[in-house]
Coordinates of C-alpha atoms (C1' of nucleotides) in Angstrom, one line a residue:
Chain A
X1 CA 131.7 -5.5 244.4
X2 CA 132.1 -3.7 241.1
X3 CA 129.0 -3.6 239.0
X4 CA 130.7 -5.3 236.1
X5 CA 131.5 -8.2 238.4
X6 CA 128.0 -8.4 239.6
X7 CA 126.7 -8.8 236.0
X8 CA 129.4 -11.4 235.2
X9 CA 128.3 -13.4 238.2
X10 CA 124.7 -13.3 237.0
X11 CA 125.7 -14.3 233.6
X12 CA 127.9 -17.1 234.9
X13 CA 124.8 -18.4 236.7
X14 CA 123.0 -18.7 233.3
X15 CA 125.8 -20.4 231.3
X16 CA 129.5 -20.5 230.7
X17 CA 129.5 -18.9 227.2
X18 CA 128.2 -15.4 226.4
X19 CA 127.8 -13.0 223.5
X20 CA 127.7 -9.4 224.6
X21 CA 126.4 -7.0 222.1
X22 CA 126.7 -3.2 221.5
X23 CA 125.4 -1.2 218.7
X24 CA 125.9 2.4 217.6
X25 CA 124.6 4.1 214.5
X26 CA 127.6 5.8 212.7
X27 CA 125.5 8.7 211.5
X28 CA 128.0 11.2 212.9
X29 CA 131.2 11.5 215.0
X30 CA 131.0 8.8 217.6
X31 CA 131.3 10.8 220.9
X32 CA 132.2 10.0 224.5
X33 CA 128.6 9.3 225.3
X34 CA 128.5 6.6 222.6
X35 CA 131.7 5.2 224.0
X36 CA 130.0 4.5 227.3
X37 CA 128.0 1.9 225.7
X38 CA 130.9 0.1 224.2
X39 CA 133.1 0.4 227.2
X40 CA 130.2 -0.8 229.5
X41 CA 130.0 -3.9 227.3
X42 CA 133.8 -4.3 227.4
X43 CA 133.8 -4.2 231.1
X44 CA 131.2 -6.9 231.3
X45 CA 133.3 -9.1 228.9
X46 CA 136.4 -8.5 231.0
X47 CA 134.6 -9.3 234.2
X48 CA 133.4 -12.6 232.6
X49 CA 136.9 -13.4 231.6
X50 CA 138.2 -12.9 235.2
X51 CA 136.0 -15.6 236.5
X52 CA 136.5 -18.0 233.6
X53 CA 133.4 -17.3 231.7
X54 CA 133.7 -17.2 227.9
X55 CA 132.5 -13.9 226.5
X56 CA 132.7 -12.2 223.1
X57 CA 132.0 -8.6 222.4
X58 CA 130.1 -7.9 219.2
X59 CA 129.9 -4.4 217.8
X60 CA 127.0 -4.0 215.5
X61 CA 127.5 -1.0 213.2
X62 CA 124.0 0.1 212.2
X63 CA 125.1 1.0 208.7
X64 CA 121.7 0.0 207.2
X65 CA 120.0 2.8 209.1
X66 CA 118.8 5.6 207.0
X67 CA 120.3 9.1 207.2
X68 CA 117.5 10.7 209.1
X69 CA 118.2 14.3 208.2
X70 CA 120.9 16.6 207.1
X71 CA 122.9 17.1 210.3
X72 CA 124.5 20.5 211.0
X73 CA 128.0 19.1 210.2
X74 CA 126.9 18.0 206.7
X75 CA 126.5 20.1 203.6
X76 CA 122.8 20.7 202.9
X77 CA 123.1 20.7 199.1
X78 CA 125.1 17.6 199.0
X79 CA 123.1 15.5 201.5
X80 CA 119.6 16.5 201.3
X81 CA 119.1 14.1 198.3
X82 CA 120.4 11.3 200.5
X83 CA 118.0 11.6 203.5
X84 CA 116.3 8.2 203.9
X85 CA 119.1 6.1 202.4
X86 CA 121.3 3.6 204.2
X87 CA 124.4 5.1 205.7
X88 CA 126.6 2.4 204.1
X89 CA 125.5 3.5 200.7
X90 CA 126.2 7.2 201.0
X91 CA 129.3 9.1 200.1
X92 CA 131.7 10.1 202.8
X93 CA 131.9 13.8 203.8
X94 CA 135.5 13.9 202.6
X95 CA 134.6 12.1 199.4
X96 CA 136.6 9.0 200.2
X97 CA 134.8 5.8 200.9
X98 CA 131.4 5.4 202.5
X99 CA 129.6 7.7 204.9
X100 CA 129.6 5.1 207.6
X101 CA 133.2 4.2 207.3
X102 CA 134.1 7.8 207.6
X103 CA 132.8 7.9 211.2
X104 CA 133.6 4.2 212.0
X105 CA 137.3 4.4 211.2
X106 CA 138.3 6.9 213.9
X107 CA 135.9 5.1 216.3
X108 CA 137.6 1.7 215.7
X109 CA 141.0 3.3 216.2
X110 CA 139.8 4.7 219.5
X111 CA 138.6 1.2 220.5
X112 CA 141.9 -0.3 219.6
X113 CA 143.7 2.4 221.8
X114 CA 141.3 1.5 224.6
X115 CA 142.1 -2.1 224.4
X116 CA 138.6 -3.1 223.4
X117 CA 138.5 -6.4 221.5
X118 CA 135.4 -6.9 219.4
X119 CA 134.0 -8.5 216.3
X120 CA 132.2 -6.1 213.9
X121 CA 128.9 -7.0 212.4
X122 CA 127.9 -4.6 209.7
X123 CA 124.2 -4.5 209.5
X124 CA 124.0 -3.4 205.9
X125 CA 126.2 -6.3 204.9
X126 CA 124.2 -8.6 207.2
X127 CA 121.0 -7.7 205.3
X128 CA 122.7 -8.1 201.9
X129 CA 124.1 -11.5 202.9
X130 CA 120.7 -12.6 204.1
X131 CA 121.6 -13.0 207.7
X132 CA 118.2 -11.4 208.6
X133 CA 116.2 -13.2 206.0
X134 CA 114.8 -15.8 208.3
X135 CA 113.9 -13.2 210.9
X136 CA 112.2 -11.0 208.2
X137 CA 110.2 -14.1 207.1
X138 CA 109.2 -14.8 210.7
X139 CA 108.2 -11.2 211.1
X140 CA 106.0 -11.2 208.0
X141 CA 104.4 -14.5 208.9
X142 CA 103.5 -13.1 212.3
X143 CA 102.6 -9.6 211.2
X144 CA 99.3 -9.4 213.0
X145 CA 100.6 -10.9 216.2
X146 CA 103.6 -8.5 216.2
X147 CA 101.4 -5.5 215.4
X148 CA 99.1 -6.3 218.3
X149 CA 102.1 -6.8 220.7
X150 CA 103.7 -3.5 219.8
X151 CA 100.4 -1.7 219.9
X152 CA 99.5 -3.1 223.3
X153 CA 102.9 -2.8 224.9
X154 CA 103.8 0.6 223.6
X155 CA 100.1 1.9 224.0
X156 CA 100.3 3.3 220.5
X157 CA 98.2 1.5 218.0
X158 CA 99.8 0.8 214.7
X159 CA 97.9 1.3 211.5
X160 CA 96.1 -1.6 209.8
X161 CA 98.5 -1.3 206.8
X162 CA 101.6 -1.4 209.0
X163 CA 104.1 -3.9 207.6
X164 CA 107.1 -5.4 209.5
X165 CA 109.6 -4.4 206.8
X166 CA 110.9 -1.1 205.4
X167 CA 111.7 -1.6 201.7
X168 CA 113.9 0.7 199.7
X169 CA 112.9 2.4 196.5
X170 CA 114.9 2.3 193.2
X171 CA 117.2 5.0 194.7
X172 CA 117.8 3.2 197.9
X173 CA 115.5 5.5 199.9
X174 CA 113.3 4.0 202.6
X175 CA 111.4 7.0 203.7
X176 CA 107.7 7.3 202.9
X177 CA 107.2 3.9 201.3
X178 CA 104.1 1.9 202.0
X179 CA 104.0 -1.8 201.4
X180 CA 101.1 -2.9 199.2
X181 CA 101.7 -6.5 198.8
X182 CA 104.2 -9.3 199.7
X183 CA 104.9 -12.3 197.6
X184 CA 108.0 -13.8 199.1
X185 CA 110.8 -12.7 198.5
X186 CA 109.2 -9.7 196.8
X187 CA 107.6 -6.8 198.5
X188 CA 105.6 -4.3 196.5
X189 CA 105.5 -0.6 197.6
X190 CA 104.0 2.7 196.7
X191 CA 105.8 6.0 197.4
X192 CA 104.2 9.2 198.6
X193 CA 104.4 10.6 195.1
X194 CA 102.6 7.6 193.7
X195 CA 105.6 5.8 192.3
X196 CA 105.4 2.0 192.7
X197 CA 108.0 -0.7 192.6
X198 CA 109.1 -3.9 194.2
X199 CA 112.2 -5.1 196.1
X200 CA 113.7 -8.4 196.9
X201 CA 114.0 -9.1 200.7
X202 CA 116.6 -11.8 200.2
X203 CA 118.9 -9.3 198.4
X204 CA 118.8 -6.8 201.2
X205 CA 116.0 -4.7 199.6
X206 CA 115.3 -3.0 202.9
X207 CA 115.4 -3.6 206.6
X208 CA 113.4 -4.4 209.7
X209 CA 112.1 -1.4 211.6
X210 CA 114.2 -0.8 214.8
X211 CA 111.7 -2.5 217.2
X212 CA 112.0 -5.8 215.2
X213 CA 115.6 -5.5 214.1
X214 CA 116.7 -5.5 217.8
X215 CA 115.0 -8.8 218.8
X216 CA 115.8 -10.3 215.4
X217 CA 119.5 -9.7 216.0
X218 CA 119.3 -11.1 219.5
X219 CA 118.2 -14.3 217.9
X220 CA 120.6 -14.7 214.9
X221 CA 123.6 -13.5 216.8
X222 CA 122.7 -15.4 220.0
X223 CA 123.1 -12.4 222.1
X224 CA 122.9 -13.0 225.8
X225 CA 123.8 -9.5 227.2
X226 CA 123.3 -6.0 226.0
X227 CA 123.4 -2.7 227.6
X228 CA 121.1 0.0 226.4
X229 CA 120.7 3.7 226.7
X230 CA 118.1 5.1 229.0
X231 CA 116.1 6.3 226.0
X232 CA 115.1 2.7 225.3
X233 CA 114.3 1.9 228.9
X234 CA 110.8 3.2 229.5
X235 CA 107.6 1.1 229.5
X236 CA 106.5 0.7 226.0
X237 CA 110.0 1.5 224.6
X238 CA 111.9 -0.6 222.3
X239 CA 113.6 -2.7 225.0
X240 CA 110.2 -3.4 226.4
X241 CA 108.6 -4.4 223.2
X242 CA 111.7 -6.4 222.3
X243 CA 111.1 -8.5 225.4
X244 CA 107.7 -9.5 224.2
X245 CA 108.8 -10.0 220.6
X246 CA 111.9 -12.1 221.2
X247 CA 110.0 -15.4 221.6
X248 CA 108.5 -14.9 218.2
X249 CA 112.0 -14.9 216.7
X250 CA 112.6 -18.0 218.7
X251 CA 114.9 -16.9 221.5
X252 CA 115.0 -15.6 225.0
X253 CA 115.8 -11.9 225.3
X254 CA 119.3 -11.2 226.6
X255 CA 120.0 -9.9 230.0
X256 CA 119.9 -6.1 229.8
X257 CA 121.2 -3.2 231.7
X258 CA 120.3 0.4 231.3
X259 CA 122.9 3.0 231.3
X260 CA 122.7 6.7 231.8
X261 CA 123.9 9.4 229.4
X262 CA 127.0 11.4 229.4
X263 CA 126.4 15.2 229.5
X264 CA 128.8 17.8 228.6
X265 CA 129.0 19.9 231.7
X266 CA 126.8 22.9 231.4
X267 CA 125.6 22.1 227.9
X268 CA 123.2 19.1 228.3
X269 CA 123.3 15.7 226.7
X270 CA 126.0 15.0 224.2
X271 CA 124.4 15.0 220.8
X272 CA 126.0 15.2 217.4
X273 CA 122.9 17.0 216.2
X274 CA 123.4 19.8 218.6
X275 CA 127.1 20.0 218.0
X276 CA 128.0 19.8 221.7
X277 CA 130.2 16.7 221.6
X278 CA 133.6 15.5 222.4
X279 CA 134.4 12.5 220.2
X280 CA 136.3 9.5 221.5
X281 CA 139.3 10.4 219.3
X282 CA 139.4 14.0 220.5
X283 CA 139.5 12.8 224.1
X284 CA 142.2 10.3 223.4
X285 CA 144.3 13.0 221.8
X286 CA 144.5 14.7 225.2
X287 CA 144.4 12.0 227.8
X288 CA 145.6 8.4 227.8
X289 CA 143.1 5.6 227.2
X290 CA 143.0 4.5 230.9
X291 CA 141.6 7.9 231.9
X292 CA 138.8 7.5 229.4
X293 CA 138.1 4.0 230.7
X294 CA 138.3 5.2 234.3
X295 CA 135.6 7.8 233.5
X296 CA 133.3 4.8 232.9
X297 CA 134.6 2.3 235.5
X298 CA 134.3 4.7 238.4
X299 CA 130.6 5.1 238.3
X300 CA 127.7 2.8 238.1
X301 CA 126.0 2.8 234.7
X302 CA 122.8 4.1 236.2
X303 CA 124.5 7.4 237.1
X304 CA 124.6 10.1 234.6
X305 CA 128.0 11.6 234.0
X306 CA 128.6 15.3 233.8
X307 CA 131.6 15.3 231.7
X308 CA 133.9 18.3 231.9
X309 CA 136.7 18.3 229.4
X310 CA 138.5 21.1 231.2
X311 CA 139.3 21.4 234.8
X312 CA 137.2 18.4 235.7
X313 CA 139.2 16.2 233.4
X314 CA 142.5 17.2 235.1
X315 CA 140.9 16.3 238.4
X316 CA 139.8 13.1 237.0
X317 CA 143.2 12.2 235.6
X318 CA 144.8 13.2 238.9
X319 CA 142.3 11.0 240.8
X320 CA 143.3 8.1 238.6
X321 CA 147.0 8.8 239.2
X322 CA 146.5 8.7 242.9
X323 CA 144.3 5.5 242.6
X324 CA 147.1 3.9 240.6
X325 CA 149.5 4.7 243.5
X326 CA 147.1 3.3 246.0
X327 CA 146.6 0.3 243.9
X328 CA 150.3 -0.7 243.8
X329 CA 150.9 0.0 247.4
X330 CA 147.8 -1.4 248.9
X331 CA 144.8 -2.4 246.8
X332 CA 146.5 -5.0 244.7
X333 CA 147.1 -7.1 247.9
X334 CA 143.4 -7.4 248.6
X335 CA 141.9 -10.8 247.9
X336 CA 138.7 -10.9 245.9
X337 CA 135.9 -12.2 248.0
X338 CA 132.3 -12.6 247.2
X339 CA 129.7 -10.5 248.8
X340 CA 128.8 -12.7 251.8
X341 CA 132.3 -13.3 252.8
X342 CA 133.6 -9.9 253.5
X343 CA 132.6 -6.7 255.3
X344 CA 131.4 -3.6 253.4
X345 CA 134.7 -1.9 254.1
X346 CA 136.6 -4.8 252.4
X347 CA 134.1 -4.7 249.6
X348 CA 134.7 -1.0 249.0
X349 CA 138.4 -1.6 248.7
X350 CA 137.8 -4.4 246.3
X351 CA 135.6 -2.0 244.4
X352 CA 138.3 0.6 244.2
X353 CA 140.8 -2.0 243.0
X354 CA 138.4 -3.1 240.3
X355 CA 137.8 0.4 239.1
X356 CA 141.5 0.6 238.5
X357 CA 142.0 -2.8 237.0
X358 CA 139.1 -2.4 234.6
X359 CA 140.5 0.9 233.5
X360 CA 143.6 -0.7 232.2
X361 CA 144.2 -1.0 228.4
X362 CA 145.5 -4.5 228.8
X363 CA 142.9 -7.2 229.5
X364 CA 144.2 -8.5 232.8
X365 CA 146.7 -7.3 235.3
X366 CA 148.7 -4.1 234.8
X367 CA 151.6 -3.1 232.6
X368 CA 153.4 -1.6 235.5
X369 CA 153.9 -2.3 239.1
X370 CA 154.1 1.3 240.3
X371 CA 152.5 4.6 239.5
X372 CA 154.4 7.4 237.8
X373 CA 153.9 9.5 240.8
X374 CA 153.6 12.7 238.7
X375 CA 150.2 14.3 238.6
X376 CA 148.6 15.5 235.5
X377 CA 148.3 19.0 236.9
X378 CA 152.0 19.1 237.5
X379 CA 152.6 17.9 234.0
X380 CA 150.3 20.5 232.6
X381 CA 152.5 23.1 234.3
X382 CA 155.7 21.6 233.0
X383 CA 154.4 21.3 229.5
X384 CA 153.7 25.0 229.6
X385 CA 157.1 26.1 230.9
X386 CA 159.3 23.5 229.2
X387 CA 158.7 23.5 225.5
X388 CA 161.5 21.0 225.0
X389 CA 160.9 17.5 226.3
X390 CA 164.6 17.3 227.2
X391 CA 164.2 20.2 229.6
X392 CA 161.0 18.8 231.0
X393 CA 162.7 15.4 231.7
X394 CA 165.7 17.1 233.3
X395 CA 163.4 18.9 235.6
X396 CA 161.5 15.7 236.5
X397 CA 164.8 14.0 237.1
X398 CA 165.5 16.5 239.8
X399 CA 162.1 16.5 241.4
X400 CA 160.7 13.1 240.8
X401 CA 163.8 10.9 240.1
X402 CA 163.0 10.3 236.5
X403 CA 165.7 8.6 234.5
X404 CA 166.4 11.1 231.7
X405 CA 167.9 8.4 229.5
X406 CA 165.2 5.8 230.0
X407 CA 162.0 7.6 230.9
X408 CA 158.9 5.5 231.6
X409 CA 157.0 5.1 228.4
X410 CA 153.8 6.2 230.2
X411 CA 155.5 9.5 230.9
X412 CA 156.4 10.2 227.3
X413 CA 152.9 9.3 226.2
X414 CA 151.3 11.5 228.8
X415 CA 153.5 14.4 227.9
X416 CA 152.7 14.0 224.3
X417 CA 148.9 14.1 225.0
X418 CA 149.3 16.9 227.6
X419 CA 150.9 19.1 225.0
X420 CA 148.0 18.5 222.7
X421 CA 145.7 19.3 225.7
X422 CA 147.3 22.5 226.5
X423 CA 147.0 23.6 222.8
X424 CA 143.4 22.6 222.6
X425 CA 140.2 24.5 223.3
X426 CA 139.5 22.1 226.2
X427 CA 142.4 23.2 228.4
X428 CA 141.0 25.2 231.3
X429 CA 141.9 28.9 231.6
X430 CA 142.7 28.7 235.3
X431 CA 145.4 26.1 234.6
X432 CA 146.8 28.1 231.9
X433 CA 150.0 30.0 232.7
X434 CA 149.5 33.4 231.3
X435 CA 151.4 36.6 231.9
X436 CA 149.2 39.3 233.4
X437 CA 148.0 42.0 231.0
X438 CA 148.6 44.9 233.3
X439 CA 149.8 45.6 236.7
X440 CA 148.7 48.3 239.2
X441 CA 150.8 49.8 242.0
X442 CA 147.7 50.2 244.1
X443 CA 147.5 46.4 244.4
X444 CA 150.8 46.2 246.4
X445 CA 152.1 47.5 249.7
X446 CA 155.0 49.9 249.6
X447 CA 157.4 47.2 250.7
X448 CA 156.2 44.9 247.9
X449 CA 156.5 47.7 245.4
X450 CA 160.0 48.5 246.5
X451 CA 160.8 44.9 246.1
X452 CA 159.2 44.6 242.6
X453 CA 161.0 47.7 241.4
X454 CA 164.3 46.5 242.6
X455 CA 163.7 43.1 241.0
X456 CA 162.7 44.8 237.8
X457 CA 165.9 46.7 237.6
X458 CA 168.1 43.7 238.3
X459 CA 166.5 41.4 235.8
X460 CA 166.8 44.0 233.1
X461 CA 170.5 43.3 233.1
X462 CA 170.3 39.6 234.0
X463 CA 171.1 37.0 231.4
X464 CA 167.8 35.4 230.6
X465 CA 168.6 31.8 231.7
X466 CA 167.4 29.9 234.6
X467 CA 170.7 30.0 236.6
X468 CA 171.2 33.7 236.4
X469 CA 167.6 34.4 237.1
X470 CA 167.7 32.2 240.2
X471 CA 170.7 34.2 241.4
X472 CA 168.9 37.4 240.8
X473 CA 165.8 36.3 242.6
X474 CA 167.8 35.2 245.6
X475 CA 169.7 38.4 245.8
X476 CA 166.6 40.6 245.5
X477 CA 164.9 38.6 248.1
X478 CA 167.6 38.7 250.6
X479 CA 168.0 42.5 250.1
X480 CA 164.4 43.2 250.5
X481 CA 162.2 43.8 253.6
X482 CA 160.0 40.9 252.6
X483 CA 160.0 37.4 254.0
X484 CA 161.1 34.9 251.2
X485 CA 157.6 33.4 251.1
X486 CA 156.0 36.8 250.8
X487 CA 158.5 37.8 248.1
X488 CA 157.5 34.8 246.0
X489 CA 153.8 35.5 246.5
X490 CA 154.3 39.1 245.5
X491 CA 156.1 38.1 242.2
X492 CA 153.4 35.5 241.4
X493 CA 150.7 38.1 241.9
X494 CA 152.5 40.6 239.8
X495 CA 153.2 38.2 237.0
X496 CA 150.3 35.8 237.0
X497 CA 147.6 37.4 239.2
X498 CA 147.9 34.4 241.5
X499 CA 149.4 33.6 244.8
X500 CA 151.4 30.6 243.7
X501 CA 152.9 29.2 240.6
X502 CA 155.6 27.1 239.0
X503 CA 159.2 27.6 239.9
X504 CA 159.9 31.2 239.2
X505 CA 163.2 31.1 237.3
X506 CA 161.9 28.5 234.8
X507 CA 158.7 30.4 234.5
X508 CA 160.5 33.7 233.7
X509 CA 162.5 32.0 231.0
X510 CA 159.4 30.7 229.3
X511 CA 157.5 34.1 229.7
X512 CA 160.3 35.9 227.9
X513 CA 162.4 38.9 229.0
X514 CA 160.6 41.6 227.0
X515 CA 157.2 40.5 228.2
X516 CA 158.3 40.5 231.8
X517 CA 160.2 43.7 231.9
X518 CA 157.6 45.6 230.0
X519 CA 155.0 44.4 232.5
X520 CA 157.1 45.4 235.5
X521 CA 157.9 48.7 233.9
X522 CA 154.3 49.7 234.4
X523 CA 155.1 50.2 238.0
X524 CA 157.6 52.9 237.6
Chain B
rG1 C1' 98.4 10.3 230.7
rG2 C1' 102.1 6.2 231.5
rG3 C1' 107.1 4.7 232.7
rC4 C1' 112.5 4.7 233.8
rC5 C1' 116.9 6.8 236.3
rU6 C1' 119.1 10.0 240.0
rG7 C1' 118.8 12.5 245.1
rU8 C1' 124.0 10.0 250.9
rG9 C1' 129.5 15.5 254.3
rG10 C1' 131.4 21.7 250.4
rC11 C1' 132.4 18.3 245.6
rU12 C1' 132.5 13.3 243.0
rC13 C1' 130.8 8.7 244.3
rA14 C1' 130.4 3.4 247.2
rG15 C1' 126.8 1.3 250.2
rU16 C1' 120.1 -0.1 248.4
rC17 C1' 119.2 -6.3 244.9
rA18 C1' 120.7 -10.2 250.4
rG19 C1' 117.8 -4.4 256.7
rG20 C1' 122.2 -5.1 261.8
rU21 C1' 127.2 0.8 265.0
rG22 C1' 126.9 5.5 257.9
rG23 C1' 132.3 4.7 254.0
rA24 C1' 136.1 6.3 250.2
rG25 C1' 138.6 10.0 247.3
rC26 C1' 138.9 15.2 246.6
rG27 C1' 138.3 19.9 249.1
rA28 C1' 138.7 22.6 253.7
rC29 C1' 141.5 23.0 258.2
rG30 C1' 146.0 21.8 261.2
rG31 C1' 151.1 20.1 261.3
rA32 C1' 155.9 18.6 258.8
rC33 C1' 159.1 20.0 254.9
rU34 C1' 160.6 24.2 251.8
rU35 C1' 164.1 31.1 249.6
rU36 C1' 157.3 27.2 246.5
rU37 C1' 157.5 23.3 239.3
rA38 C1' 149.4 25.3 241.2
rA39 C1' 153.8 20.4 245.3
rU40 C1' 154.7 16.2 248.7
rC41 C1' 154.0 13.6 253.5
rC42 C1' 151.1 13.1 258.1
rG43 C1' 146.8 14.3 260.9
rU44 C1' 141.8 16.5 261.8
rU45 C1' 137.2 18.0 260.6
rG46 C1' 132.8 17.3 258.3
rG47 C1' 126.4 13.7 257.1
rU48 C1' 118.6 14.4 260.9
rC49 C1' 121.4 9.3 253.8
rG50 C1' 115.7 15.0 249.4
rC51 C1' 111.0 15.1 252.5
rG52 C1' 106.6 12.4 255.1
rG53 C1' 104.4 8.0 256.6
rG54 C1' 104.4 2.5 257.1
rU55 C1' 106.6 -2.6 258.1
rU56 C1' 110.4 -4.2 261.6
rC57 C1' 113.5 -5.5 267.9
rG58 C1' 116.3 -2.7 264.2
rA59 C1' 115.5 1.0 257.7
rA60 C1' 120.2 5.0 253.6
rC61 C1' 118.4 0.0 252.2
rC62 C1' 111.8 -3.0 252.0
rC63 C1' 106.5 -0.7 251.1
rC64 C1' 103.2 3.7 250.2
rG65 C1' 103.1 8.8 249.3
rU66 C1' 105.6 13.3 248.0
rC67 C1' 109.2 17.0 246.2
rA68 C1' 113.4 18.1 242.9
rG69 C1' 116.6 17.2 238.6
rG70 C1' 117.2 14.3 234.0
rC71 C1' 115.1 11.1 230.3
rC72 C1' 111.7 8.1 227.5
rC73 C1' 106.7 6.2 225.4
rG74 C1' 108.4 8.3 216.0
rC75 C1' 114.0 7.7 214.8
rC76 C1' 118.4 8.2 217.8
rA77 C1' 124.0 6.0 223.2

RNA sequence: GGGCCUGUGGCUCAGUCAGGUGGAGCGACGGACUUUUAAUCCGUUGGUCGCGGGUUCGAACCCCGUCAGGCCCGCCA
């Protein structure tokens, strides 16, 4: 059974209507690691829908969070004055709109591409609109109790002057303020430099600290399920304290599920602050949404993912393509059964089917009843040797029965993204078709050399189009001492430093006559 | 100091909550096809389930211990 279905069944046992929450702070580009949280939640929602349980996904944009520091991608001189202020109140890096919107816009666009349906709750607005007011009042009224709980559960005693609300100063800054008095709805504060002031809680003059904000929103949004990153999961962490604080705000804590992080292969955890990220948008530029979803559906949330945007991603995409084929020929006929009613082998097949179904952009079923049957690695080759889509389709018509006049829309979409991929920094070198820099006679036997020299002379006069080149290749091959297979291998080694490669005539056309002949001339 | 997650064929993962003859995909190997678009199809191989104890008729699974990797206990997926 797929993990999302397991969660859905557990939720169903608790009630027939659920609110699934997910929250990300838009302090920087929202990367693939962040996307795991939202997609995980989306899968739970979809699994609920499958068994007839009502579920809504809420995305909470933590726009009330302060800018913690000047990140490497920000201009120091422009943003140092803004550290400590709510993200929603800051200027955008491109000068247009708010800071948070700047990062949220591409994120929402990625979510739309991924087929995620969600309601946005903007935390800054929520504070301004007084949605948190009741919770803040509760927190202040229970200050001592809350302080004791946090101190005890987190094993970290809070100061006696700790106050369960972070006000903002006259500039909107919330760093370094201490609350000196509270006369509802006003809180009085003193800054580190001695400035004093007061702010109105009911008008959004600050926010709850994270450990309180979380259980507070569980209450006012009636959240029943939430996934959380592993950083929140240890004893004494915010999930833990939240469990103990939720009753104070008047509700049961939601069902939770920890998920692991996504690492950039060889570079550690994705973190905007370190600059080693792939944003959701960047990924969707190079692979279709279902591949990104599949990255998440294929592994349990407790597994960390070593994400490799190069060769590993091609393998992942090809794995998806094969799964799609298996789905349409076999897996879709498998009947869903619950755990007790089927063998483990059956369960594994159901699991595979669900990995595929949950990867779909559409919410149930699939858009197509067959796979394309064209691997991404094959497409990556074609995109490199066929710069025109027309030529590419003609080629696929011959090899894969593609209808040139009415190509599958998935194909066009994949080709578009593959071309981006090939042009991007992520495309792996070993998949890149590249003419060898130099060539050495010593690397070839005398028969092979003779063959290459003959070939070199003939193509020098050949018209540089596929048909003529093909004829030349055939003639050279049949006049040489080499077996056809060996002849091809020799040519690939000479041109690409590899034993195999894309169909030779097309490859030569793409490499260009001058480049090829000047390379082969090095042998004479 | 305390806690969480992960460890299963060369690789990526199911299976652990409900103990009952260890699974899948990829790779590798072999065959078919082919004067090769890094192919495609078919078949085969491959594992003392990190390690050591315990419970049990029976343990990958439960319990205790231990090792390794990752992370947390300000803020932050």
